[in-house]
PDB file of C-alpha atoms in Angstrom:
ATOM      1  CA  MET V   1     -31.088 -46.647  44.151  1.00 42.00           C
ATOM      2  CA  ALA V   2     -31.707 -43.621  46.290  1.00 45.00           C
ATOM      3  CA  GLY V   3     -28.915 -42.663  48.917  1.00 45.00           C
ATOM      4  CA  ARG V   4     -29.095 -43.528  52.769  1.00 46.00           C
ATOM      5  CA  ARG V   5     -28.608 -41.453  55.378  1.00 46.00           C
ATOM      6  CA  ALA V   6     -26.849 -42.481  58.592  1.00 44.00           C
ATOM      7  CA  ASN V   7     -28.208 -44.626  60.648  1.00 45.00           C
ATOM      8  CA  ASN V   8     -29.652 -42.206  63.662  1.00 52.00           C
ATOM      9  CA  GLU V   9     -30.899 -39.790  60.674  1.00 59.00           C
ATOM     10  CA  GLY V  10     -33.710 -42.398  58.974  1.00 68.00           C
ATOM     11  CA  SER V  11     -33.147 -43.629  55.633  1.00 80.00           C
ATOM     12  CA  ILE V  12     -35.493 -43.435  52.387  1.00 87.00           C
ATOM     13  CA  TYR V  13     -35.794 -46.049  50.230  1.00 87.00           C
ATOM     14  CA  LYS V  14     -37.938 -47.436  47.451  1.00 88.00           C
ATOM     15  CA  ARG V  15     -39.597 -50.693  47.866  1.00 86.00           C
ATOM     16  CA  ARG V  16     -40.735 -53.533  45.498  1.00 85.00           C
ATOM     17  CA  ASP V  17     -43.870 -52.458  45.525  1.00 86.00           C
ATOM     18  CA  GLY V  18     -43.137 -49.025  43.771  1.00 87.00           C
ATOM     19  CA  ARG V  19     -44.262 -47.301  47.370  1.00 88.00           C
ATOM     20  CA  TRP V  20     -41.321 -45.470  49.386  1.00 89.00           C
ATOM     21  CA  ALA V  21     -40.446 -46.183  52.582  1.00 87.00           C
ATOM     22  CA  ALA V  22     -38.237 -44.890  55.271  1.00 86.00           C
ATOM     23  CA  SER V  23     -36.805 -46.253  58.810  1.00 82.00           C
ATOM     24  CA  ILE V  24     -35.211 -44.667  61.432  1.00 81.00           C
ATOM     25  CA  SER V  25     -33.808 -45.926  65.199  1.00 76.00           C
ATOM     26  CA  LEU V  26     -35.691 -45.111  68.285  1.00 67.00           C
ATOM     27  CA  ASP V  27     -34.868 -45.624  71.663  1.00 61.00           C
ATOM     28  CA  HIS V  28     -34.881 -49.065  73.438  1.00 57.00           C
ATOM     29  CA  GLY V  29     -33.391 -50.240  69.380  1.00 62.00           C
ATOM     30  CA  LYS V  30     -36.698 -49.814  68.037  1.00 68.00           C
ATOM     31  CA  ARG V  31     -37.409 -48.853  64.791  1.00 74.00           C
ATOM     32  CA  LYS V  32     -39.592 -46.631  62.982  1.00 75.00           C
ATOM     33  CA  TYR V  33     -41.346 -47.050  59.465  1.00 77.00           C
ATOM     34  CA  LEU V  34     -42.979 -44.385  57.118  1.00 80.00           C
ATOM     35  CA  TYR V  35     -44.510 -44.782  53.751  1.00 82.00           C
ATOM     36  CA  GLY V  36     -45.580 -43.211  51.212  1.00 84.00           C
ATOM     37  CA  LYS V  37     -46.248 -42.604  47.570  1.00 87.00           C
ATOM     38  CA  THR V  38     -43.373 -40.501  46.633  1.00 89.00           C
ATOM     39  CA  ARG V  39     -39.889 -39.687  48.179  1.00 89.00           C
ATOM     40  CA  GLN V  40     -40.747 -36.142  48.929  1.00 88.00           C
ATOM     41  CA  GLU V  41     -43.990 -37.342  51.106  1.00 85.00           C
ATOM     42  CA  VAL V  42     -41.831 -39.711  53.071  1.00 85.00           C
ATOM     43  CA  GLY V  43     -39.186 -37.251  53.287  1.00 86.00           C
ATOM     44  CA  ARG V  44     -41.883 -34.691  55.104  1.00 83.00           C
ATOM     45  CA  LYS V  45     -42.884 -37.579  57.569  1.00 79.00           C
ATOM     46  CA  LEU V  46     -39.221 -38.037  58.544  1.00 83.00           C
ATOM     47  CA  THR V  47     -38.601 -34.464  58.707  1.00 82.00           C
ATOM     48  CA  VAL V  48     -41.339 -34.150  61.374  1.00 74.00           C
ATOM     49  CA  VAL V  49     -40.448 -37.662  63.223  1.00 75.00           C
ATOM     50  CA  LEU V  50     -36.644 -36.281  63.152  1.00 79.00           C
ATOM     51  CA  LYS V  51     -37.757 -32.900  65.018  1.00 70.00           C
ATOM     52  CA  ALA V  52     -39.800 -34.442  67.334  1.00 65.00           C
ATOM     53  CA  ARG V  53     -37.188 -36.536  68.546  1.00 68.00           C
ATOM     54  CA  GLN V  54     -34.737 -33.665  68.868  1.00 70.00           C
ATOM     55  CA  ASP V  55     -36.974 -31.521  70.661  1.00 61.00           C
ATOM     56  CA  GLY V  56     -37.692 -34.732  73.253  1.00 58.00           C
ATOM     57  CA  LEU V  57     -41.304 -35.145  72.360  1.00 56.00           C
ATOM     58  CA  PRO V  58     -42.657 -38.343  71.761  1.00 55.00           C
ATOM     59  CA  VAL V  59     -42.503 -39.747  68.084  1.00 58.00           C
ATOM     60  CA  VAL V  60     -46.078 -39.956  66.596  1.00 55.00           C
ATOM     61  CA  GLY V  61     -46.571 -43.041  64.787  1.00 55.00           C
ATOM     62  CA  GLU V  62     -49.378 -43.226  61.550  1.00 53.00           C
ATOM     63  CA  ARG V  63     -51.399 -45.219  63.973  1.00 67.00           C
ATOM     64  CA  GLN V  64     -52.155 -42.359  66.451  1.00 79.00           C
ATOM     65  CA  THR V  65     -55.631 -41.277  66.155  1.00 89.00           C
ATOM     66  CA  VAL V  66     -56.878 -37.499  66.282  1.00 93.00           C
ATOM     67  CA  GLY V  67     -58.942 -38.637  68.987  1.00 92.00           C
ATOM     68  CA  GLN V  68     -55.952 -39.384  71.261  1.00 89.00           C
ATOM     69  CA  TYR V  69     -53.900 -36.712  70.029  1.00 91.00           C
ATOM     70  CA  LEU V  70     -57.227 -34.132  70.987  1.00 93.00           C
ATOM     71  CA  GLU V  71     -57.820 -35.776  74.582  1.00 91.00           C
ATOM     72  CA  GLY V  72     -54.032 -35.312  75.040  1.00 88.00           C
ATOM     73  CA  TRP V  73     -53.740 -32.075  74.203  1.00 90.00           C
ATOM     74  CA  LEU V  74     -56.911 -30.745  76.338  1.00 91.00           C
ATOM     75  CA  GLU V  75     -54.897 -32.022  79.507  1.00 89.00           C
ATOM     76  CA  SER V  76     -51.796 -30.884  78.714  1.00 87.00           C
ATOM     77  CA  ALA V  77     -53.687 -27.344  78.228  1.00 88.00           C
ATOM     78  CA  ARG V  78     -55.614 -27.248  81.110  1.00 87.00           C
ATOM     79  CA  PRO V  79     -53.257 -25.681  83.394  1.00 86.00           C
ATOM     80  CA  SER V  80     -53.292 -22.577  80.941  1.00 86.00           C
ATOM     81  CA  LEU V  81     -56.738 -22.290  80.708  1.00 87.00           C
ATOM     82  CA  ARG V  82     -59.627 -20.804  82.964  1.00 83.00           C
ATOM     83  CA  PRO V  83     -61.901 -23.510  84.108  1.00 83.00           C
ATOM     84  CA  ARG V  84     -64.883 -22.498  81.998  1.00 83.00           C
ATOM     85  CA  THR V  85     -62.616 -21.706  78.903  1.00 88.00           C
ATOM     86  CA  TRP V  86     -61.640 -25.500  79.041  1.00 90.00           C
ATOM     87  CA  LEU V  87     -64.814 -26.770  79.763  1.00 89.00           C
ATOM     88  CA  ARG V  88     -66.354 -25.120  76.710  1.00 91.00           C
ATOM     89  CA  TYR V  89     -63.215 -26.531  74.641  1.00 94.00           C
ATOM     90  CA  GLU V  90     -63.551 -30.233  76.376  1.00 94.00           C
ATOM     91  CA  GLN V  91     -67.175 -30.058  74.886  1.00 93.00           C
ATOM     92  CA  TYR V  92     -67.090 -28.568  71.557  1.00 95.00           C
ATOM     93  CA  LEU V  93     -64.173 -31.489  70.983  1.00 95.00           C
ATOM     94  CA  ARG V  94     -66.009 -34.600  72.572  1.00 94.00           C
ATOM     95  CA  LEU V  95     -69.426 -33.819  71.646  1.00 94.00           C
ATOM     96  CA  HIS V  96     -68.552 -32.280  67.643  1.00 95.00           C
ATOM     97  CA  ALA V  97     -64.766 -33.233  66.821  1.00 95.00           C
ATOM     98  CA  ILE V  98     -63.962 -36.842  68.443  1.00 95.00           C
ATOM     99  CA  PRO V  99     -66.910 -38.440  67.195  1.00 94.00           C
ATOM    100  CA  GLU V 100     -66.672 -37.926  63.431  1.00 94.00           C
ATOM    101  CA  ILE V 101     -62.719 -37.358  63.079  1.00 95.00           C
ATOM    102  CA  GLY V 102     -61.313 -38.877  66.179  1.00 94.00           C
ATOM    103  CA  ARG V 103     -60.301 -42.185  64.759  1.00 93.00           C
ATOM    104  CA  LEU V 104     -58.471 -40.936  61.723  1.00 93.00           C
ATOM    105  CA  SER V 105     -54.773 -40.889  62.126  1.00 90.00           C
ATOM    106  CA  LEU V 106     -53.346 -37.391  63.119  1.00 90.00           C
ATOM    107  CA  ALA V 107     -50.707 -37.686  60.604  1.00 86.00           C
ATOM    108  CA  LYS V 108     -53.423 -38.429  57.630  1.00 88.00           C
ATOM    109  CA  LEU V 109     -55.721 -35.314  58.858  1.00 93.00           C
ATOM    110  CA  GLY V 110     -56.180 -33.205  55.969  1.00 94.00           C
ATOM    111  CA  PRO V 111     -58.390 -30.029  55.757  1.00 93.00           C
ATOM    112  CA  GLN V 112     -60.934 -32.064  53.827  1.00 95.00           C
ATOM    113  CA  HIS V 113     -61.421 -33.978  56.707  1.00 95.00           C
ATOM    114  CA  LEU V 114     -61.892 -30.603  58.655  1.00 95.00           C
ATOM    115  CA  GLN V 115     -64.215 -29.085  55.908  1.00 94.00           C
ATOM    116  CA  ARG V 116     -66.752 -32.268  55.674  1.00 94.00           C
ATOM    117  CA  LEU V 117     -66.892 -31.785  59.438  1.00 95.00           C
ATOM    118  CA  TYR V 118     -68.209 -28.535  59.656  1.00 95.00           C
ATOM    119  CA  ALA V 119     -70.575 -29.284  56.783  1.00 93.00           C
ATOM    120  CA  SER V 120     -71.747 -32.040  58.912  1.00 93.00           C
ATOM    121  CA  ARG V 121     -72.395 -29.853  61.801  1.00 94.00           C
ATOM    122  CA  LEU V 122     -74.342 -27.366  59.865  1.00 92.00           C
ATOM    123  CA  GLU V 123     -76.252 -29.896  58.302  1.00 91.00           C
ATOM    124  CA  ALA V 124     -76.870 -31.546  61.947  1.00 92.00           C
ATOM    125  CA  GLY V 125     -78.075 -28.090  63.045  1.00 92.00           C
ATOM    126  CA  LEU V 126     -75.083 -26.536  64.822  1.00 91.00           C
ATOM    127  CA  SER V 127     -75.181 -22.877  64.385  1.00 91.00           C
ATOM    128  CA  PRO V 128     -72.804 -20.863  62.681  1.00 90.00           C
ATOM    129  CA  THR V 129     -71.144 -19.032  65.305  1.00 90.00           C
ATOM    130  CA  SER V 130     -70.277 -22.884  67.648  1.00 92.00           C
ATOM    131  CA  VAL V 131     -69.258 -24.083  64.337  1.00 94.00           C
ATOM    132  CA  ALA V 132     -67.034 -21.092  64.389  1.00 92.00           C
ATOM    133  CA  HIS V 133     -65.895 -21.680  67.986  1.00 93.00           C
ATOM    134  CA  LEU V 134     -65.519 -25.819  67.210  1.00 95.00           C
ATOM    135  CA  HIS V 135     -62.578 -24.183  64.389  1.00 95.00           C
ATOM    136  CA  ALA V 136     -61.026 -21.746  66.770  1.00 94.00           C
ATOM    137  CA  VAL V 137     -60.640 -24.755  69.433  1.00 96.00           C
ATOM    138  CA  LEU V 138     -59.329 -26.769  66.742  1.00 96.00           C
ATOM    139  CA  HIS V 139     -57.191 -24.356  65.172  1.00 95.00           C
ATOM    140  CA  ARG V 140     -55.708 -24.054  68.519  1.00 94.00           C
ATOM    141  CA  ALA V 141     -55.225 -27.917  69.236  1.00 95.00           C
ATOM    142  CA  LEU V 142     -53.526 -28.567  65.511  1.00 94.00           C
ATOM    143  CA  GLY V 143     -51.524 -25.412  65.980  1.00 92.00           C
ATOM    144  CA  GLN V 144     -50.103 -27.206  69.025  1.00 90.00           C
ATOM    145  CA  ALA V 145     -49.362 -30.178  67.641  1.00 88.00           C
ATOM    146  CA  ALA V 146     -47.593 -28.316  64.643  1.00 86.00           C
ATOM    147  CA  ARG V 147     -45.239 -26.146  66.895  1.00 84.00           C
ATOM    148  CA  TRP V 148     -44.493 -29.619  68.813  1.00 79.00           C
ATOM    149  CA  GLY V 149     -43.157 -30.757  65.425  1.00 73.00           C
ATOM    150  CA  LEU V 150     -46.390 -33.534  65.693  1.00 79.00           C
ATOM    151  CA  VAL V 151     -47.409 -32.647  62.187  1.00 84.00           C
ATOM    152  CA  ALA V 152     -46.039 -31.099  59.141  1.00 82.00           C
ATOM    153  CA  ARG V 153     -48.729 -28.264  59.418  1.00 88.00           C
ATOM    154  CA  ASN V 154     -51.787 -26.629  60.933  1.00 94.00           C
ATOM    155  CA  VAL V 155     -54.412 -28.160  58.416  1.00 94.00           C
ATOM    156  CA  ALA V 156     -57.069 -25.750  60.384  1.00 94.00           C
ATOM    157  CA  SER V 157     -55.286 -23.146  58.595  1.00 93.00           C
ATOM    158  CA  LEU V 158     -56.377 -23.958  55.173  1.00 93.00           C
ATOM    159  CA  VAL V 159     -60.020 -24.612  55.644  1.00 92.00           C
ATOM    160  CA  THR V 160     -63.103 -22.216  55.567  1.00 86.00           C
ATOM    161  CA  HIS V 161     -65.145 -21.776  58.150  1.00 81.00           C
ATOM    162  CA  PRO V 162     -68.464 -19.984  58.734  1.00 78.00           C
ATOM    163  CA  ARG V 163     -68.095 -16.098  59.935  1.00 77.00           C
ATOM    164  CA  ILE V 164     -69.599 -15.270  63.115  1.00 72.00           C
ATOM    165  CA  LYS V 165     -72.382 -12.680  62.845  1.00 71.00           C
ATOM    166  CA  ARG V 166     -72.398  -9.906  64.890  1.00 72.00           C
ATOM    167  CA  GLN V 167     -75.714  -9.224  66.327  1.00 70.00           C
ATOM    168  CA  GLU V 168     -76.650  -5.848  67.204  1.00 73.00           C
ATOM    169  CA  MET V 169     -77.473  -5.624  71.204  1.00 74.00           C
ATOM    170  CA  ALA V 170     -81.123  -4.928  72.315  1.00 78.00           C
ATOM    171  CA  THR V 171     -81.883  -2.519  74.516  1.00 81.00           C
ATOM    172  CA  LEU V 172     -85.116  -1.334  76.426  1.00 81.00           C
ATOM    173  CA  SER V 173     -86.291   1.628  76.489  1.00 84.00           C
ATOM    174  CA  PRO V 174     -86.611   4.034  79.477  1.00 84.00           C
ATOM    175  CA  GLU V 175     -90.608   3.273  80.184  1.00 86.00           C
ATOM    176  CA  GLN V 176     -89.241  -0.550  79.588  1.00 87.00           C
ATOM    177  CA  ALA V 177     -86.583  -0.139  81.803  1.00 84.00           C
ATOM    178  CA  ARG V 178     -88.857   1.446  85.008  1.00 85.00           C
ATOM    179  CA  ALA V 179     -91.431  -1.052  84.257  1.00 87.00           C
ATOM    180  CA  PHE V 180     -88.917  -4.152  84.370  1.00 84.00           C
ATOM    181  CA  VAL V 181     -87.633  -2.314  87.797  1.00 83.00           C
ATOM    182  CA  GLU V 182     -91.077  -1.888  89.454  1.00 83.00           C
ATOM    183  CA  THR V 183     -91.552  -5.915  88.701  1.00 84.00           C
ATOM    184  CA  ALA V 184     -88.223  -6.686  89.801  1.00 81.00           C
ATOM    185  CA  GLN V 185     -89.379  -5.318  93.327  1.00 80.00           C
ATOM    186  CA  GLY V 186     -91.001  -7.892  94.484  1.00 80.00           C
ATOM    187  CA  ASP V 187     -89.019 -10.749  93.542  1.00 86.00           C
ATOM    188  CA  ARG V 188     -86.129 -12.345  96.121  1.00 88.00           C
ATOM    189  CA  LEU V 189     -83.627 -11.055  93.818  1.00 89.00           C
ATOM    190  CA  GLY V 190     -84.547  -8.106  92.697  1.00 89.00           C
ATOM    191  CA  ALA V 191     -81.671  -5.851  93.447  1.00 90.00           C
ATOM    192  CA  LEU V 192     -79.936  -8.488  91.084  1.00 93.00           C
ATOM    193  CA  TYR V 193     -81.716  -7.500  88.386  1.00 91.00           C
ATOM    194  CA  VAL V 194     -81.578  -3.582  89.295  1.00 91.00           C
ATOM    195  CA  LEU V 195     -77.760  -3.805  89.679  1.00 92.00           C
ATOM    196  CA  ALA V 196     -77.522  -5.695  85.988  1.00 90.00           C
ATOM    197  CA  LEU V 197     -79.789  -3.067  84.017  1.00 89.00           C
ATOM    198  CA  SER V 198     -78.482  -0.281  85.999  1.00 89.00           C
ATOM    199  CA  THR V 199     -74.714  -1.356  85.437  1.00 90.00           C
ATOM    200  CA  GLY V 200     -74.048  -3.303  82.620  1.00 87.00           C
ATOM    201  CA  MET V 201     -71.942  -5.915  85.062  1.00 90.00           C
ATOM    202  CA  ARG V 202     -71.867  -9.461  84.058  1.00 89.00           C
ATOM    203  CA  GLN V 203     -73.674 -12.162  85.248  1.00 89.00           C
ATOM    204  CA  GLY V 204     -70.475 -13.894  86.709  1.00 89.00           C
ATOM    205  CA  GLU V 205     -69.295 -10.429  88.095  1.00 92.00           C
ATOM    206  CA  ILE V 206     -72.557 -10.006  90.016  1.00 92.00           C
ATOM    207  CA  LEU V 207     -73.084 -13.212  91.522  1.00 91.00           C
ATOM    208  CA  ALA V 208     -69.107 -13.099  92.677  1.00 90.00           C
ATOM    209  CA  LEU V 209     -70.451 -10.098  94.988  1.00 92.00           C
ATOM    210  CA  ARG V 210     -69.472  -9.912  98.499  1.00 93.00           C
ATOM    211  CA  TRP V 211     -70.954  -7.113 100.855  1.00 93.00           C
ATOM    212  CA  ARG V 212     -67.191  -6.194 101.712  1.00 94.00           C
ATOM    213  CA  ASP V 213     -66.981  -5.042  97.710  1.00 93.00           C
ATOM    214  CA  MET V 214     -69.912  -2.715  98.788  1.00 92.00           C
ATOM    215  CA  ASP V 215     -69.863   0.903  99.758  1.00 93.00           C
ATOM    216  CA  LEU V 216     -73.810   2.316  99.552  1.00 92.00           C
ATOM    217  CA  GLU V 217     -72.604   5.091 101.494  1.00 93.00           C
ATOM    218  CA  ALA V 218     -70.247   5.903  98.721  1.00 92.00           C
ATOM    219  CA  GLY V 219     -72.363   4.697  96.270  1.00 92.00           C
ATOM    220  CA  THR V 220     -69.937   2.078  94.695  1.00 93.00           C
ATOM    221  CA  VAL V 221     -69.222  -1.447  94.340  1.00 92.00           C
ATOM    222  CA  GLN V 222     -65.717  -3.101  93.366  1.00 92.00           C
ATOM    223  CA  VAL V 223     -65.072  -5.771  90.937  1.00 91.00           C
ATOM    224  CA  ARG V 224     -63.103  -8.198  92.318  1.00 90.00           C
ATOM    225  CA  ALA V 225     -63.970 -11.684  90.820  1.00 89.00           C
ATOM    226  CA  THR V 226     -66.307 -13.627  88.923  1.00 86.00           C
ATOM    227  CA  LEU V 227     -68.188 -16.974  89.438  1.00 84.00           C
ATOM    228  CA  GLN V 228     -67.928 -19.506  86.904  1.00 80.00           C
ATOM    229  CA  ARG V 229     -69.632 -23.021  86.059  1.00 76.00           C
ATOM    230  CA  THR V 230     -66.932 -25.790  86.108  1.00 71.00           C
ATOM    231  CA  GLY V 231     -67.255 -29.348  85.479  1.00 64.00           C
ATOM    232  CA  ASP V 232     -67.912 -30.732  88.833  1.00 67.00           C
ATOM    233  CA  GLY V 233     -69.789 -27.051  89.922  1.00 73.00           C
ATOM    234  CA  PHE V 234     -68.941 -23.652  90.438  1.00 78.00           C
ATOM    235  CA  SER V 235     -65.900 -21.695  91.440  1.00 80.00           C
ATOM    236  CA  PHE V 236     -64.383 -17.814  91.685  1.00 82.00           C
ATOM    237  CA  ALA V 237     -62.210 -16.945  89.964  1.00 80.00           C
ATOM    238  CA  GLU V 238     -60.160 -13.371  88.735  1.00 82.00           C
ATOM    239  CA  PRO V 239     -61.686 -11.060  86.139  1.00 79.00           C
ATOM    240  CA  LYS V 240     -61.332 -12.437  82.539  1.00 74.00           C
ATOM    241  CA  THR V 241     -58.726  -9.014  82.156  1.00 77.00           C
ATOM    242  CA  ALA V 242     -56.971  -6.286  83.765  1.00 78.00           C
ATOM    243  CA  ARG V 243     -59.709  -3.880  83.235  1.00 82.00           C
ATOM    244  CA  SER V 244     -62.405  -5.884  84.380  1.00 83.00           C
ATOM    245  CA  ARG V 245     -61.066  -5.046  87.591  1.00 88.00           C
ATOM    246  CA  ARG V 246     -62.622  -1.864  88.359  1.00 90.00           C
ATOM    247  CA  GLN V 247     -65.183   0.164  90.250  1.00 92.00           C
ATOM    248  CA  VAL V 248     -68.555   0.731  89.338  1.00 91.00           C
ATOM    249  CA  ALA V 249     -70.458   3.691  90.431  1.00 93.00           C
ATOM    250  CA  LEU V 250     -74.215   2.476  91.429  1.00 92.00           C
ATOM    251  CA  THR V 251     -77.612   4.790  91.162  1.00 92.00           C
ATOM    252  CA  GLY V 252     -79.624   5.843  93.201  1.00 92.00           C
ATOM    253  CA  THR V 253     -82.401   3.025  92.021  1.00 89.00           C
ATOM    254  CA  ALA V 254     -79.744   0.339  93.018  1.00 91.00           C
ATOM    255  CA  ILE V 255     -78.541   1.528  96.453  1.00 93.00           C
ATOM    256  CA  ALA V 256     -82.181   1.461  97.546  1.00 91.00           C
ATOM    257  CA  ALA V 257     -82.428  -1.687  96.017  1.00 91.00           C
ATOM    258  CA  LEU V 258     -79.497  -3.125  97.893  1.00 92.00           C
ATOM    259  CA  ARG V 259     -80.151  -1.825 100.904  1.00 93.00           C
ATOM    260  CA  ARG V 260     -83.941  -3.597 100.890  1.00 92.00           C
ATOM    261  CA  HIS V 261     -82.208  -6.886  99.946  1.00 92.00           C
ATOM    262  CA  ARG V 262     -79.353  -6.478 102.774  1.00 91.00           C
ATOM    263  CA  ARG V 263     -82.456  -6.108 105.264  1.00 92.00           C
ATOM    264  CA  ALA V 264     -84.575  -9.285 103.582  1.00 89.00           C
ATOM    265  CA  GLN V 265     -81.179 -10.903 103.795  1.00 90.00           C
ATOM    266  CA  ALA V 266     -80.300 -10.187 107.713  1.00 90.00           C
ATOM    267  CA  GLU V 267     -83.834 -11.572 107.993  1.00 89.00           C
ATOM    268  CA  GLU V 268     -83.525 -14.756 106.085  1.00 87.00           C
ATOM    269  CA  ARG V 269     -79.834 -15.266 108.126  1.00 86.00           C
ATOM    270  CA  LEU V 270     -81.894 -14.807 111.736  1.00 87.00           C
ATOM    271  CA  GLN V 271     -84.753 -17.160 110.998  1.00 84.00           C
ATOM    272  CA  LEU V 272     -82.476 -20.049 109.961  1.00 84.00           C
ATOM    273  CA  GLY V 273     -79.369 -19.292 112.566  1.00 84.00           C
ATOM    274  CA  ALA V 274     -77.098 -22.017 112.416  1.00 82.00           C
ATOM    275  CA  VAL V 275     -78.196 -23.226 109.265  1.00 84.00           C
ATOM    276  CA  TRP V 276     -77.270 -19.930 107.301  1.00 82.00           C
ATOM    277  CA  GLU V 277     -73.636 -20.872 106.171  1.00 84.00           C
ATOM    278  CA  ASP V 278     -71.968 -17.153 105.898  1.00 86.00           C
ATOM    279  CA  ASN V 279     -70.172 -16.605 102.391  1.00 87.00           C
ATOM    280  CA  ASP V 280     -70.755 -12.615 102.547  1.00 90.00           C
ATOM    281  CA  LEU V 281     -72.312 -12.987  99.256  1.00 91.00           C
ATOM    282  CA  VAL V 282     -74.633 -10.281  98.149  1.00 91.00           C
ATOM    283  CA  PHE V 283     -76.746 -12.793  96.214  1.00 91.00           C
ATOM    284  CA  ALA V 284     -76.934 -15.715  98.503  1.00 87.00           C
ATOM    285  CA  ASN V 285     -78.936 -18.869  97.734  1.00 84.00           C
ATOM    286  CA  GLU V 286     -81.931 -19.668 100.177  1.00 82.00           C
ATOM    287  CA  VAL V 287     -78.998 -20.859 103.111  1.00 76.00           C
ATOM    288  CA  GLY V 288     -76.015 -18.745 102.086  1.00 65.00           C
TER     289      GLY V 288
END
């Protein structure tokens, strides 16, 4: 007969039906039971439970599903993620992972389940790049589960996922660029397109620009923020990296376009009067 541990360390024993089992005392006098085909399998499960209890973490039952864990992980990760990043994680998990593997037991999730998930997403028309991003999110989530001691290992590390193909960026020829600038001059936001073309600034950086960031006399603009889409609208955020906070030189064409844009915006403000909401945005909507 198998030896038994102290009561608070759990005990492993063989049942009459041939399966191995373990039991451990939890808080409030409750007991948790673990089952497996071999002593080693049960021993691994018991180690995970003991580690979780020692670290003050919730003990994951075999009935807790992958979906329940992922939903909880999303909420725990929210404070450390940028709003746009969190929204992207939430969409990948809610639309692609949870519907297919959400009902599986977290304790029984294996690499084969993730491999089938990726294959089914590709077959459904999701791009290899998107599947690779889905894998990255699951790898991060399940890695946290492993670090918390909720699972024995990060099964996403054992899965082959599609590689992201780096695509060569298409660029405009000088003739195409000149034609673009000429066409953009007739648009209300023409200066935005000229600025994007001449500086290479990101969309969110351009949309977050305020007039106080501009020095048209010196021909420079300070990048201090970015505009991000969130679950309930838009919000301003710090640039993605420290290097993203920078001074950008403006071309003569961009300076001229921005001056025309500022004059046109002043006319819009004058016409709207009190209706205009002054946020100092360079590229505001029709009411500020």
